[in-house]
JSON list of C-alpha atoms and ligand atoms in Angstrom, two decimals:
[
{"chain": "A", "resi": 1, "resn": "UNK", "atom": "CA", "xyz": [0.00, 0.00, 0.00]},
{"chain": "A", "resi": 2, "resn": "UNK", "atom": "CA", "xyz": [1.09, 3.55, -0.73]},
{"chain": "A", "resi": 3, "resn": "UNK", "atom": "CA", "xyz": [1.50, 5.81, 2.24]},
{"chain": "A", "resi": 4, "resn": "UNK", "atom": "CA", "xyz": [-0.95, 8.64, 2.02]},
{"chain": "A", "resi": 5, "resn": "UNK", "atom": "CA", "xyz": [-1.04, 12.23, 3.05]},
{"chain": "A", "resi": 6, "resn": "UNK", "atom": "CA", "xyz": [-3.74, 13.10, 5.50]},
{"chain": "A", "resi": 7, "resn": "UNK", "atom": "CA", "xyz": [-6.97, 14.00, 3.72]},
{"chain": "A", "resi": 8, "resn": "UNK", "atom": "CA", "xyz": [-5.87, 12.64, 0.36]},
{"chain": "A", "resi": 9, "resn": "UNK", "atom": "CA", "xyz": [-7.82, 9.78, -1.15]},
{"chain": "A", "resi": 10, "resn": "UNK", "atom": "CA", "xyz": [-5.80, 6.55, -1.46]},
{"chain": "A", "resi": 11, "resn": "UNK", "atom": "CA", "xyz": [-4.00, 6.07, -4.74]},
{"chain": "A", "resi": 12, "resn": "UNK", "atom": "CA", "xyz": [-1.78, 3.44, -6.33]},
{"chain": "A", "resi": 13, "resn": "UNK", "atom": "CA", "xyz": [0.92, 3.77, -9.01]},
{"chain": "A", "resi": 14, "resn": "UNK", "atom": "CA", "xyz": [-0.23, 3.47, -12.62]},
{"chain": "A", "resi": 15, "resn": "UNK", "atom": "CA", "xyz": [2.56, 2.39, -14.96]},
{"chain": "A", "resi": 16, "resn": "UNK", "atom": "CA", "xyz": [1.15, 0.69, -18.05]},
{"chain": "A", "resi": 17, "resn": "UNK", "atom": "CA", "xyz": [3.73, -0.53, -20.57]},
{"chain": "A", "resi": 18, "resn": "UNK", "atom": "CA", "xyz": [4.91, 2.40, -22.64]},
{"chain": "A", "resi": 19, "resn": "UNK", "atom": "CA", "xyz": [4.07, 2.09, -26.37]},
{"chain": "A", "resi": 20, "resn": "UNK", "atom": "CA", "xyz": [6.14, 4.07, -28.89]},
{"chain": "A", "resi": 21, "resn": "UNK", "atom": "CA", "xyz": [4.33, 6.69, -31.01]},
{"chain": "A", "resi": 22, "resn": "UNK", "atom": "CA", "xyz": [4.96, 4.56, -34.10]},
{"chain": "A", "resi": 23, "resn": "UNK", "atom": "CA", "xyz": [3.46, 1.51, -32.50]},
{"chain": "A", "resi": 24, "resn": "UNK", "atom": "CA", "xyz": [0.49, 3.63, -31.38]},
{"chain": "A", "resi": 25, "resn": "UNK", "atom": "CA", "xyz": [-0.02, 4.76, -34.97]},
{"chain": "A", "resi": 26, "resn": "UNK", "atom": "CA", "xyz": [0.17, 1.24, -36.29]},
{"chain": "A", "resi": 27, "resn": "UNK", "atom": "CA", "xyz": [-2.19, -0.12, -33.68]},
{"chain": "A", "resi": 28, "resn": "UNK", "atom": "CA", "xyz": [-4.86, 2.46, -34.40]},
{"chain": "A", "resi": 29, "resn": "UNK", "atom": "CA", "xyz": [-4.51, 2.15, -38.18]},
{"chain": "A", "resi": 30, "resn": "UNK", "atom": "CA", "xyz": [-5.06, -1.58, -37.85]},
{"chain": "A", "resi": 31, "resn": "UNK", "atom": "CA", "xyz": [-7.92, -1.17, -35.38]},
{"chain": "A", "resi": 32, "resn": "UNK", "atom": "CA", "xyz": [-9.66, 1.34, -37.62]},
{"chain": "A", "resi": 33, "resn": "UNK", "atom": "CA", "xyz": [-9.49, -1.15, -40.51]},
{"chain": "A", "resi": 34, "resn": "UNK", "atom": "CA", "xyz": [-11.05, -3.74, -38.23]},
{"chain": "A", "resi": 35, "resn": "UNK", "atom": "CA", "xyz": [-13.76, -1.48, -36.84]},
{"chain": "A", "resi": 36, "resn": "UNK", "atom": "CA", "xyz": [-14.62, -0.17, -40.29]},
{"chain": "A", "resi": 37, "resn": "UNK", "atom": "CA", "xyz": [-16.02, -3.66, -41.00]},
{"chain": "A", "resi": 38, "resn": "UNK", "atom": "CA", "xyz": [-18.47, -3.50, -38.09]},
{"chain": "A", "resi": 39, "resn": "UNK", "atom": "CA", "xyz": [-22.11, -3.50, -39.13]},
{"chain": "A", "resi": 40, "resn": "UNK", "atom": "CA", "xyz": [-25.38, -3.76, -37.29]},
{"chain": "A", "resi": 41, "resn": "UNK", "atom": "CA", "xyz": [-26.59, -7.23, -38.12]},
{"chain": "A", "resi": 42, "resn": "UNK", "atom": "CA", "xyz": [-30.25, -8.23, -38.25]},
{"chain": "A", "resi": 43, "resn": "UNK", "atom": "CA", "xyz": [-29.82, -11.73, -39.57]},
{"chain": "A", "resi": 44, "resn": "UNK", "atom": "CA", "xyz": [-28.03, -14.12, -37.21]},
{"chain": "A", "resi": 45, "resn": "UNK", "atom": "CA", "xyz": [-26.77, -17.66, -37.55]},
{"chain": "A", "resi": 46, "resn": "UNK", "atom": "CA", "xyz": [-27.96, -20.00, -34.80]},
{"chain": "A", "resi": 47, "resn": "UNK", "atom": "CA", "xyz": [-24.40, -21.29, -34.38]},
{"chain": "A", "resi": 48, "resn": "UNK", "atom": "CA", "xyz": [-23.46, -21.33, -30.71]},
{"chain": "A", "resi": 49, "resn": "UNK", "atom": "CA", "xyz": [-21.04, -18.92, -29.05]},
{"chain": "A", "resi": 50, "resn": "UNK", "atom": "CA", "xyz": [-19.30, -20.06, -25.84]},
{"chain": "A", "resi": 51, "resn": "UNK", "atom": "CA", "xyz": [-20.60, -18.60, -22.60]},
{"chain": "A", "resi": 52, "resn": "UNK", "atom": "CA", "xyz": [-17.04, -17.78, -21.49]},
{"chain": "A", "resi": 53, "resn": "UNK", "atom": "CA", "xyz": [-16.66, -15.47, -24.48]},
{"chain": "A", "resi": 54, "resn": "UNK", "atom": "CA", "xyz": [-19.82, -13.58, -23.54]},
{"chain": "A", "resi": 55, "resn": "UNK", "atom": "CA", "xyz": [-18.66, -13.34, -19.92]},
{"chain": "A", "resi": 56, "resn": "UNK", "atom": "CA", "xyz": [-15.31, -11.86, -20.98]},
{"chain": "A", "resi": 57, "resn": "UNK", "atom": "CA", "xyz": [-17.02, -9.36, -23.29]},
{"chain": "A", "resi": 58, "resn": "UNK", "atom": "CA", "xyz": [-19.13, -8.24, -20.33]},
{"chain": "A", "resi": 59, "resn": "UNK", "atom": "CA", "xyz": [-16.01, -7.99, -18.16]},
{"chain": "A", "resi": 60, "resn": "UNK", "atom": "CA", "xyz": [-14.54, -5.70, -20.84]},
{"chain": "A", "resi": 61, "resn": "UNK", "atom": "CA", "xyz": [-17.69, -3.54, -20.80]},
{"chain": "A", "resi": 62, "resn": "UNK", "atom": "CA", "xyz": [-17.36, -3.35, -17.02]},
{"chain": "A", "resi": 63, "resn": "UNK", "atom": "CA", "xyz": [-13.98, -1.63, -17.41]},
{"chain": "A", "resi": 64, "resn": "UNK", "atom": "CA", "xyz": [-15.71, 1.47, -18.83]},
{"chain": "A", "resi": 65, "resn": "UNK", "atom": "CA", "xyz": [-15.29, 4.80, -17.07]},
{"chain": "A", "resi": 66, "resn": "UNK", "atom": "CA", "xyz": [-18.37, 5.95, -15.16]},
{"chain": "A", "resi": 67, "resn": "UNK", "atom": "CA", "xyz": [-19.59, 9.00, -13.29]},
{"chain": "A", "resi": 68, "resn": "UNK", "atom": "CA", "xyz": [-18.06, 8.95, -9.78]},
{"chain": "A", "resi": 69, "resn": "UNK", "atom": "CA", "xyz": [-17.04, 5.36, -10.55]},
{"chain": "A", "resi": 70, "resn": "UNK", "atom": "CA", "xyz": [-20.55, 4.20, -9.65]},
{"chain": "A", "resi": 71, "resn": "UNK", "atom": "CA", "xyz": [-20.49, 1.61, -12.46]},
{"chain": "A", "resi": 72, "resn": "UNK", "atom": "CA", "xyz": [-24.21, 2.08, -13.06]},
{"chain": "A", "resi": 73, "resn": "UNK", "atom": "CA", "xyz": [-24.74, -0.95, -15.30]},
{"chain": "A", "resi": 74, "resn": "UNK", "atom": "CA", "xyz": [-26.00, -4.49, -15.07]},
{"chain": "A", "resi": 75, "resn": "UNK", "atom": "CA", "xyz": [-25.85, -7.09, -17.83]},
{"chain": "A", "resi": 76, "resn": "UNK", "atom": "CA", "xyz": [-28.18, -10.05, -18.22]},
{"chain": "A", "resi": 77, "resn": "UNK", "atom": "CA", "xyz": [-26.88, -12.54, -20.81]},
{"chain": "A", "resi": 78, "resn": "UNK", "atom": "CA", "xyz": [-29.56, -14.91, -22.05]},
{"chain": "A", "resi": 79, "resn": "UNK", "atom": "CA", "xyz": [-29.20, -18.06, -24.13]},
{"chain": "A", "resi": 80, "resn": "UNK", "atom": "CA", "xyz": [-32.30, -19.82, -22.75]},
{"chain": "A", "resi": 81, "resn": "UNK", "atom": "CA", "xyz": [-34.62, -20.22, -25.77]},
{"chain": "A", "resi": 82, "resn": "UNK", "atom": "CA", "xyz": [-37.80, -19.81, -23.74]},
{"chain": "A", "resi": 83, "resn": "UNK", "atom": "CA", "xyz": [-36.66, -16.46, -22.27]},
{"chain": "A", "resi": 84, "resn": "UNK", "atom": "CA", "xyz": [-35.55, -15.28, -25.70]},
{"chain": "A", "resi": 85, "resn": "UNK", "atom": "CA", "xyz": [-39.00, -16.23, -27.07]},
{"chain": "A", "resi": 86, "resn": "UNK", "atom": "CA", "xyz": [-40.71, -14.22, -24.31]},
{"chain": "A", "resi": 87, "resn": "UNK", "atom": "CA", "xyz": [-38.55, -11.20, -25.08]},
{"chain": "A", "resi": 88, "resn": "UNK", "atom": "CA", "xyz": [-39.21, -11.49, -28.81]},
{"chain": "A", "resi": 89, "resn": "UNK", "atom": "CA", "xyz": [-42.94, -11.72, -28.21]},
{"chain": "A", "resi": 90, "resn": "UNK", "atom": "CA", "xyz": [-43.02, -8.63, -26.03]},
{"chain": "A", "resi": 91, "resn": "UNK", "atom": "CA", "xyz": [-40.65, -6.68, -28.29]},
{"chain": "A", "resi": 92, "resn": "UNK", "atom": "CA", "xyz": [-42.69, -7.46, -31.40]},
{"chain": "A", "resi": 93, "resn": "UNK", "atom": "CA", "xyz": [-45.86, -6.25, -29.68]},
{"chain": "A", "resi": 94, "resn": "UNK", "atom": "CA", "xyz": [-44.22, -2.89, -28.98]},
{"chain": "A", "resi": 95, "resn": "UNK", "atom": "CA", "xyz": [-42.61, -2.73, -32.41]},
{"chain": "A", "resi": 96, "resn": "UNK", "atom": "CA", "xyz": [-45.88, -3.44, -34.18]},
{"chain": "A", "resi": 97, "resn": "UNK", "atom": "CA", "xyz": [-47.51, -0.57, -32.29]},
{"chain": "A", "resi": 98, "resn": "UNK", "atom": "CA", "xyz": [-44.55, 1.60, -33.30]},
{"chain": "A", "resi": 99, "resn": "UNK", "atom": "CA", "xyz": [-44.56, 0.77, -37.00]},
{"chain": "A", "resi": 100, "resn": "UNK", "atom": "CA", "xyz": [-48.35, 0.78, -37.25]},
{"chain": "A", "resi": 101, "resn": "UNK", "atom": "CA", "xyz": [-49.04, 4.01, -35.41]},
{"chain": "A", "resi": 102, "resn": "UNK", "atom": "CA", "xyz": [-46.63, 5.45, -32.87]},
{"chain": "A", "resi": 103, "resn": "UNK", "atom": "CA", "xyz": [-43.83, 6.32, -35.30]},
{"chain": "A", "resi": 104, "resn": "UNK", "atom": "CA", "xyz": [-44.06, 9.69, -37.02]},
{"chain": "A", "resi": 105, "resn": "UNK", "atom": "CA", "xyz": [-43.99, 9.66, -40.84]},
{"chain": "A", "resi": 106, "resn": "UNK", "atom": "CA", "xyz": [-40.60, 11.40, -40.62]},
{"chain": "A", "resi": 107, "resn": "UNK", "atom": "CA", "xyz": [-39.21, 8.61, -38.44]},
{"chain": "A", "resi": 108, "resn": "UNK", "atom": "CA", "xyz": [-40.54, 5.88, -40.74]},
{"chain": "A", "resi": 109, "resn": "UNK", "atom": "CA", "xyz": [-38.91, 7.67, -43.64]},
{"chain": "A", "resi": 110, "resn": "UNK", "atom": "CA", "xyz": [-35.59, 7.76, -41.78]},
{"chain": "A", "resi": 111, "resn": "UNK", "atom": "CA", "xyz": [-35.85, 4.01, -41.16]},
{"chain": "A", "resi": 112, "resn": "UNK", "atom": "CA", "xyz": [-36.83, 3.09, -44.73]},
{"chain": "A", "resi": 113, "resn": "UNK", "atom": "CA", "xyz": [-33.20, 2.63, -45.95]},
{"chain": "A", "resi": 114, "resn": "UNK", "atom": "CA", "xyz": [-32.66, 0.11, -43.12]},
{"chain": "A", "resi": 115, "resn": "UNK", "atom": "CA", "xyz": [-35.61, -2.00, -44.22]},
{"chain": "A", "resi": 116, "resn": "UNK", "atom": "CA", "xyz": [-36.65, -2.74, -40.63]},
{"chain": "A", "resi": 117, "resn": "UNK", "atom": "CA", "xyz": [-40.10, -3.87, -39.58]},
{"chain": "A", "resi": 118, "resn": "UNK", "atom": "CA", "xyz": [-41.77, -5.27, -36.46]},
{"chain": "A", "resi": 119, "resn": "UNK", "atom": "CA", "xyz": [-40.62, -8.86, -37.03]},
{"chain": "A", "resi": 120, "resn": "UNK", "atom": "CA", "xyz": [-37.58, -9.46, -34.82]},
{"chain": "A", "resi": 121, "resn": "UNK", "atom": "CA", "xyz": [-36.19, -12.87, -35.74]},
{"chain": "A", "resi": 122, "resn": "UNK", "atom": "CA", "xyz": [-32.77, -11.84, -34.51]},
{"chain": "A", "resi": 123, "resn": "UNK", "atom": "CA", "xyz": [-34.02, -12.02, -30.93]},
{"chain": "A", "resi": 124, "resn": "UNK", "atom": "CA", "xyz": [-34.60, -15.77, -31.13]},
{"chain": "A", "resi": 125, "resn": "UNK", "atom": "CA", "xyz": [-31.96, -16.63, -33.78]},
{"chain": "A", "resi": 126, "resn": "UNK", "atom": "CA", "xyz": [-28.93, -15.04, -32.08]},
{"chain": "A", "resi": 127, "resn": "UNK", "atom": "CA", "xyz": [-27.39, -17.51, -29.61]},
{"chain": "A", "resi": 128, "resn": "UNK", "atom": "CA", "xyz": [-27.11, -14.77, -26.98]},
{"chain": "A", "resi": 129, "resn": "UNK", "atom": "CA", "xyz": [-29.06, -11.69, -25.95]},
{"chain": "A", "resi": 130, "resn": "UNK", "atom": "CA", "xyz": [-27.27, -9.28, -23.67]},
{"chain": "A", "resi": 131, "resn": "UNK", "atom": "CA", "xyz": [-29.84, -7.08, -21.98]},
{"chain": "A", "resi": 132, "resn": "UNK", "atom": "CA", "xyz": [-28.19, -4.01, -20.50]},
{"chain": "A", "resi": 133, "resn": "UNK", "atom": "CA", "xyz": [-29.75, -2.19, -17.56]},
{"chain": "A", "resi": 134, "resn": "UNK", "atom": "CA", "xyz": [-28.99, 1.29, -16.31]},
{"chain": "A", "resi": 135, "resn": "UNK", "atom": "CA", "xyz": [-28.87, 1.29, -12.51]},
{"chain": "A", "resi": 136, "resn": "UNK", "atom": "CA", "xyz": [-30.08, 4.66, -11.32]},
{"chain": "A", "resi": 137, "resn": "UNK", "atom": "CA", "xyz": [-29.08, 4.15, -7.70]},
{"chain": "A", "resi": 138, "resn": "UNK", "atom": "CA", "xyz": [-27.71, 1.43, -5.52]},
{"chain": "A", "resi": 139, "resn": "UNK", "atom": "CA", "xyz": [-29.07, 0.52, -2.13]},
{"chain": "A", "resi": 140, "resn": "UNK", "atom": "CA", "xyz": [-26.46, -0.42, 0.46]},
{"chain": "A", "resi": 141, "resn": "UNK", "atom": "CA", "xyz": [-27.29, -3.09, 3.04]},
{"chain": "A", "resi": 142, "resn": "UNK", "atom": "CA", "xyz": [-27.86, -0.32, 5.65]},
{"chain": "A", "resi": 143, "resn": "UNK", "atom": "CA", "xyz": [-30.48, 1.30, 3.40]},
{"chain": "A", "resi": 144, "resn": "UNK", "atom": "CA", "xyz": [-28.36, 4.24, 2.18]},
{"chain": "A", "resi": 145, "resn": "UNK", "atom": "CA", "xyz": [-28.96, 5.15, -1.44]},
{"chain": "A", "resi": 146, "resn": "UNK", "atom": "CA", "xyz": [-25.90, 5.71, -3.62]},
{"chain": "A", "resi": 147, "resn": "UNK", "atom": "CA", "xyz": [-27.00, 7.58, -6.68]},
{"chain": "A", "resi": 148, "resn": "UNK", "atom": "CA", "xyz": [-25.26, 7.27, -10.05]},
{"chain": "A", "resi": 149, "resn": "UNK", "atom": "CA", "xyz": [-24.05, 10.20, -12.15]},
{"chain": "A", "resi": 150, "resn": "UNK", "atom": "CA", "xyz": [-23.97, 10.66, -15.92]},
{"chain": "A", "resi": 151, "resn": "UNK", "atom": "CA", "xyz": [-25.96, 7.48, -16.15]},
{"chain": "A", "resi": 152, "resn": "UNK", "atom": "CA", "xyz": [-26.68, 7.47, -19.87]},
{"chain": "A", "resi": 153, "resn": "UNK", "atom": "CA", "xyz": [-23.18, 8.54, -20.75]},
{"chain": "A", "resi": 154, "resn": "UNK", "atom": "CA", "xyz": [-21.63, 5.87, -18.52]},
{"chain": "A", "resi": 155, "resn": "UNK", "atom": "CA", "xyz": [-23.83, 3.03, -19.74]},
{"chain": "A", "resi": 156, "resn": "UNK", "atom": "CA", "xyz": [-23.52, 4.23, -23.33]},
{"chain": "A", "resi": 157, "resn": "UNK", "atom": "CA", "xyz": [-19.73, 4.10, -23.11]},
{"chain": "A", "resi": 158, "resn": "UNK", "atom": "CA", "xyz": [-19.86, 0.61, -21.59]},
{"chain": "A", "resi": 159, "resn": "UNK", "atom": "CA", "xyz": [-22.15, -0.60, -24.37]},
{"chain": "A", "resi": 160, "resn": "UNK", "atom": "CA", "xyz": [-19.81, 0.94, -26.97]},
{"chain": "A", "resi": 161, "resn": "UNK", "atom": "CA", "xyz": [-16.91, -0.92, -25.46]},
{"chain": "A", "resi": 162, "resn": "UNK", "atom": "CA", "xyz": [-18.98, -4.11, -25.43]},
{"chain": "A", "resi": 163, "resn": "UNK", "atom": "CA", "xyz": [-19.91, -3.77, -29.11]},
{"chain": "A", "resi": 164, "resn": "UNK", "atom": "CA", "xyz": [-16.30, -3.02, -30.05]},
{"chain": "A", "resi": 165, "resn": "UNK", "atom": "CA", "xyz": [-14.93, -5.96, -28.10]},
{"chain": "A", "resi": 166, "resn": "UNK", "atom": "CA", "xyz": [-17.47, -8.38, -29.59]},
{"chain": "A", "resi": 167, "resn": "UNK", "atom": "CA", "xyz": [-16.73, -7.13, -33.09]},
{"chain": "A", "resi": 168, "resn": "UNK", "atom": "CA", "xyz": [-12.95, -7.41, -32.67]},
{"chain": "A", "resi": 169, "resn": "UNK", "atom": "CA", "xyz": [-13.45, -10.96, -31.45]},
{"chain": "A", "resi": 170, "resn": "UNK", "atom": "CA", "xyz": [-15.39, -11.81, -34.62]},
{"chain": "A", "resi": 171, "resn": "UNK", "atom": "CA", "xyz": [-18.99, -11.55, -33.42]},
{"chain": "A", "resi": 172, "resn": "UNK", "atom": "CA", "xyz": [-21.84, -9.43, -34.70]},
{"chain": "A", "resi": 173, "resn": "UNK", "atom": "CA", "xyz": [-24.31, -7.43, -32.66]},
{"chain": "A", "resi": 174, "resn": "UNK", "atom": "CA", "xyz": [-27.44, -5.38, -33.15]},
{"chain": "A", "resi": 175, "resn": "UNK", "atom": "CA", "xyz": [-28.19, -2.35, -31.02]},
{"chain": "A", "resi": 176, "resn": "UNK", "atom": "CA", "xyz": [-31.87, -2.95, -30.40]},
{"chain": "A", "resi": 177, "resn": "UNK", "atom": "CA", "xyz": [-34.05, -0.58, -28.41]},
{"chain": "A", "resi": 178, "resn": "UNK", "atom": "CA", "xyz": [-37.73, -1.46, -28.58]},
{"chain": "A", "resi": 179, "resn": "UNK", "atom": "CA", "xyz": [-39.69, 1.34, -26.94]},
{"chain": "A", "resi": 180, "resn": "UNK", "atom": "CA", "xyz": [-40.98, 1.11, -24.31]},
{"chain": "A", "resi": 181, "resn": "UNK", "atom": "CA", "xyz": [-38.71, -1.65, -22.95]},
{"chain": "A", "resi": 182, "resn": "UNK", "atom": "CA", "xyz": [-40.15, -1.93, -19.47]},
{"chain": "A", "resi": 183, "resn": "UNK", "atom": "CA", "xyz": [-41.12, -5.55, -20.17]},
{"chain": "A", "resi": 184, "resn": "UNK", "atom": "CA", "xyz": [-37.42, -6.42, -19.98]},
{"chain": "A", "resi": 185, "resn": "UNK", "atom": "CA", "xyz": [-37.24, -5.63, -16.29]},
{"chain": "A", "resi": 186, "resn": "UNK", "atom": "CA", "xyz": [-40.02, -8.05, -15.55]},
{"chain": "A", "resi": 187, "resn": "UNK", "atom": "CA", "xyz": [-38.79, -10.85, -17.82]},
{"chain": "A", "resi": 188, "resn": "UNK", "atom": "CA", "xyz": [-35.23, -10.51, -16.48]},
{"chain": "A", "resi": 189, "resn": "UNK", "atom": "CA", "xyz": [-36.44, -10.18, -12.89]},
{"chain": "A", "resi": 190, "resn": "UNK", "atom": "CA", "xyz": [-34.53, -6.98, -12.22]},
{"chain": "A", "resi": 191, "resn": "UNK", "atom": "CA", "xyz": [-35.34, -4.49, -9.44]},
{"chain": "A", "resi": 192, "resn": "UNK", "atom": "CA", "xyz": [-37.05, -1.14, -9.92]},
{"chain": "A", "resi": 193, "resn": "UNK", "atom": "CA", "xyz": [-33.85, 0.91, -9.59]},
{"chain": "A", "resi": 194, "resn": "UNK", "atom": "CA", "xyz": [-32.74, -0.54, -12.92]},
{"chain": "A", "resi": 195, "resn": "UNK", "atom": "CA", "xyz": [-34.02, 0.66, -16.31]},
{"chain": "A", "resi": 196, "resn": "UNK", "atom": "CA", "xyz": [-33.62, -1.35, -19.51]},
{"chain": "A", "resi": 197, "resn": "UNK", "atom": "CA", "xyz": [-31.09, 0.45, -21.70]},
{"chain": "A", "resi": 198, "resn": "UNK", "atom": "CA", "xyz": [-30.59, -1.75, -24.75]},
{"chain": "A", "resi": 199, "resn": "UNK", "atom": "CA", "xyz": [-30.86, -5.34, -26.01]},
{"chain": "A", "resi": 200, "resn": "UNK", "atom": "CA", "xyz": [-27.84, -6.66, -27.89]},
{"chain": "A", "resi": 201, "resn": "UNK", "atom": "CA", "xyz": [-28.38, -9.84, -29.87]},
{"chain": "A", "resi": 202, "resn": "UNK", "atom": "CA", "xyz": [-24.91, -11.39, -30.25]},
{"chain": "A", "resi": 203, "resn": "UNK", "atom": "CA", "xyz": [-23.68, -14.14, -32.56]},
{"chain": "A", "resi": 204, "resn": "UNK", "atom": "CA", "xyz": [-22.32, -14.91, -36.00]},
{"chain": "A", "resi": 205, "resn": "UNK", "atom": "CA", "xyz": [-24.01, -13.31, -38.98]},
{"chain": "A", "resi": 206, "resn": "UNK", "atom": "CA", "xyz": [-26.23, -15.74, -40.95]},
{"chain": "A", "resi": 207, "resn": "UNK", "atom": "CA", "xyz": [-24.53, -17.24, -44.02]},
{"chain": "A", "resi": 208, "resn": "UNK", "atom": "CA", "xyz": [-26.92, -15.25, -46.23]},
{"chain": "A", "resi": 209, "resn": "UNK", "atom": "CA", "xyz": [-26.81, -12.09, -44.13]},
{"chain": "A", "resi": 210, "resn": "UNK", "atom": "CA", "xyz": [-27.07, -8.78, -45.97]},
{"chain": "A", "resi": 211, "resn": "UNK", "atom": "CA", "xyz": [-26.80, -5.27, -44.57]},
{"chain": "A", "resi": 212, "resn": "UNK", "atom": "CA", "xyz": [-28.04, -1.93, -45.92]},
{"chain": "A", "resi": 213, "resn": "UNK", "atom": "CA", "xyz": [-25.69, -0.35, -48.45]},
{"chain": "A", "resi": 214, "resn": "UNK", "atom": "CA", "xyz": [-24.67, 2.55, -46.21]},
{"chain": "A", "resi": 215, "resn": "UNK", "atom": "CA", "xyz": [-21.64, 4.79, -46.16]},
{"chain": "A", "resi": 216, "resn": "UNK", "atom": "CA", "xyz": [-19.92, 6.33, -43.19]},
{"chain": "A", "resi": 217, "resn": "UNK", "atom": "CA", "xyz": [-19.29, 10.05, -43.11]},
{"chain": "A", "resi": 218, "resn": "UNK", "atom": "CA", "xyz": [-15.75, 10.99, -44.09]},
{"chain": "A", "resi": 219, "resn": "UNK", "atom": "CA", "xyz": [-13.34, 12.20, -41.45]},
{"chain": "A", "resi": 220, "resn": "UNK", "atom": "CA", "xyz": [-13.77, 15.87, -42.41]},
{"chain": "A", "resi": 221, "resn": "UNK", "atom": "CA", "xyz": [-17.50, 15.64, -41.79]},
{"chain": "A", "resi": 222, "resn": "UNK", "atom": "CA", "xyz": [-17.13, 14.26, -38.27]},
{"chain": "A", "resi": 223, "resn": "UNK", "atom": "CA", "xyz": [-14.01, 16.00, -37.01]},
{"chain": "A", "resi": 224, "resn": "UNK", "atom": "CA", "xyz": [-11.57, 18.82, -37.38]},
{"chain": "A", "resi": 225, "resn": "UNK", "atom": "CA", "xyz": [-8.01, 19.26, -36.23]},
{"chain": "A", "resi": 226, "resn": "UNK", "atom": "CA", "xyz": [-6.86, 22.60, -34.88]},
{"chain": "B", "resi": 301, "resn": "IYR", "atom": "N1", "xyz": [-36.92, 0.15, -32.54]},
{"chain": "B", "resi": 301, "resn": "IYR", "atom": "C1", "xyz": [-37.47, -0.08, -33.85]},
{"chain": "B", "resi": 301, "resn": "IYR", "atom": "C2", "xyz": [-37.28, 1.06, -34.78]},
{"chain": "B", "resi": 301, "resn": "IYR", "atom": "C3", "xyz": [-35.90, 1.49, -35.08]},
{"chain": "B", "resi": 301, "resn": "IYR", "atom": "C4", "xyz": [-35.49, 2.73, -34.68]},
{"chain": "B", "resi": 301, "resn": "IYR", "atom": "C5", "xyz": [-34.26, 3.20, -35.00]},
{"chain": "B", "resi": 301, "resn": "IYR", "atom": "I1", "xyz": [-33.79, 5.09, -34.48]},
{"chain": "B", "resi": 301, "resn": "IYR", "atom": "C6", "xyz": [-33.35, 2.38, -35.73]},
{"chain": "B", "resi": 301, "resn": "IYR", "atom": "O1", "xyz": [-32.09, 2.86, -36.07]},
{"chain": "B", "resi": 301, "resn": "IYR", "atom": "C7", "xyz": [-33.76, 1.14, -36.14]},
{"chain": "B", "resi": 301, "resn": "IYR", "atom": "C8", "xyz": [-35.04, 0.68, -35.79]},
{"chain": "B", "resi": 301, "resn": "IYR", "atom": "C9", "xyz": [-36.88, -1.37, -34.44]},
{"chain": "B", "resi": 301, "resn": "IYR", "atom": "O2", "xyz": [-35.99, -1.96, -33.84]},
{"chain": "B", "resi": 301, "resn": "IYR", "atom": "O3", "xyz": [-37.32, -1.82, -35.49]}
]
């Protein structure tokens, strides 16, 4: 343990291996090439994915930075076909209401290039569903409430890291947010301080998988260097 000055919070040395600027450049060039192949996949193979792989991906997500280090996330990984079927059923009910009424014409127009509809085969085809919850506060055994900060930002970063890790490992995901998603809390048996944030179907793309013919904005449209 480090000695500490009175009043200072405890700290420990941080000395990660030093990487040369050239190696940094190379690593990010290679990682960009890899990440550029990531696509949201809506057509999954039923081929299995080992549970250990899913657990490690979740561990990676759990390394995300969070407001006041409250780690306001909880992941429920589901491979049980009957739970997946329940989730698909409930999601399709909400999605049908969305596509057949709740969505504004402008929204439907924005979705048209994606070719989505209320049928959500990916929920039962993908070998895993990772349901991510945002934990708004934590209750300590003595009843004290620890509230989280920057909840959406923190959970969003963790989900981004999860998607990236799964992609780098060779797996596809879909970022799926049926609205409202309250049914997920009930099906997953989670407490009321947790709000469903996203469902990620995870697996291999189906052999005949296609994705919309989309382009990413060029660098100059998303960034500038000063
Ligand atoms: N949640 C619906 C609709 C949908 C909304 C957006 I914004 C998308 O980028 C894609 C779909 C669905 O999953 O079909």
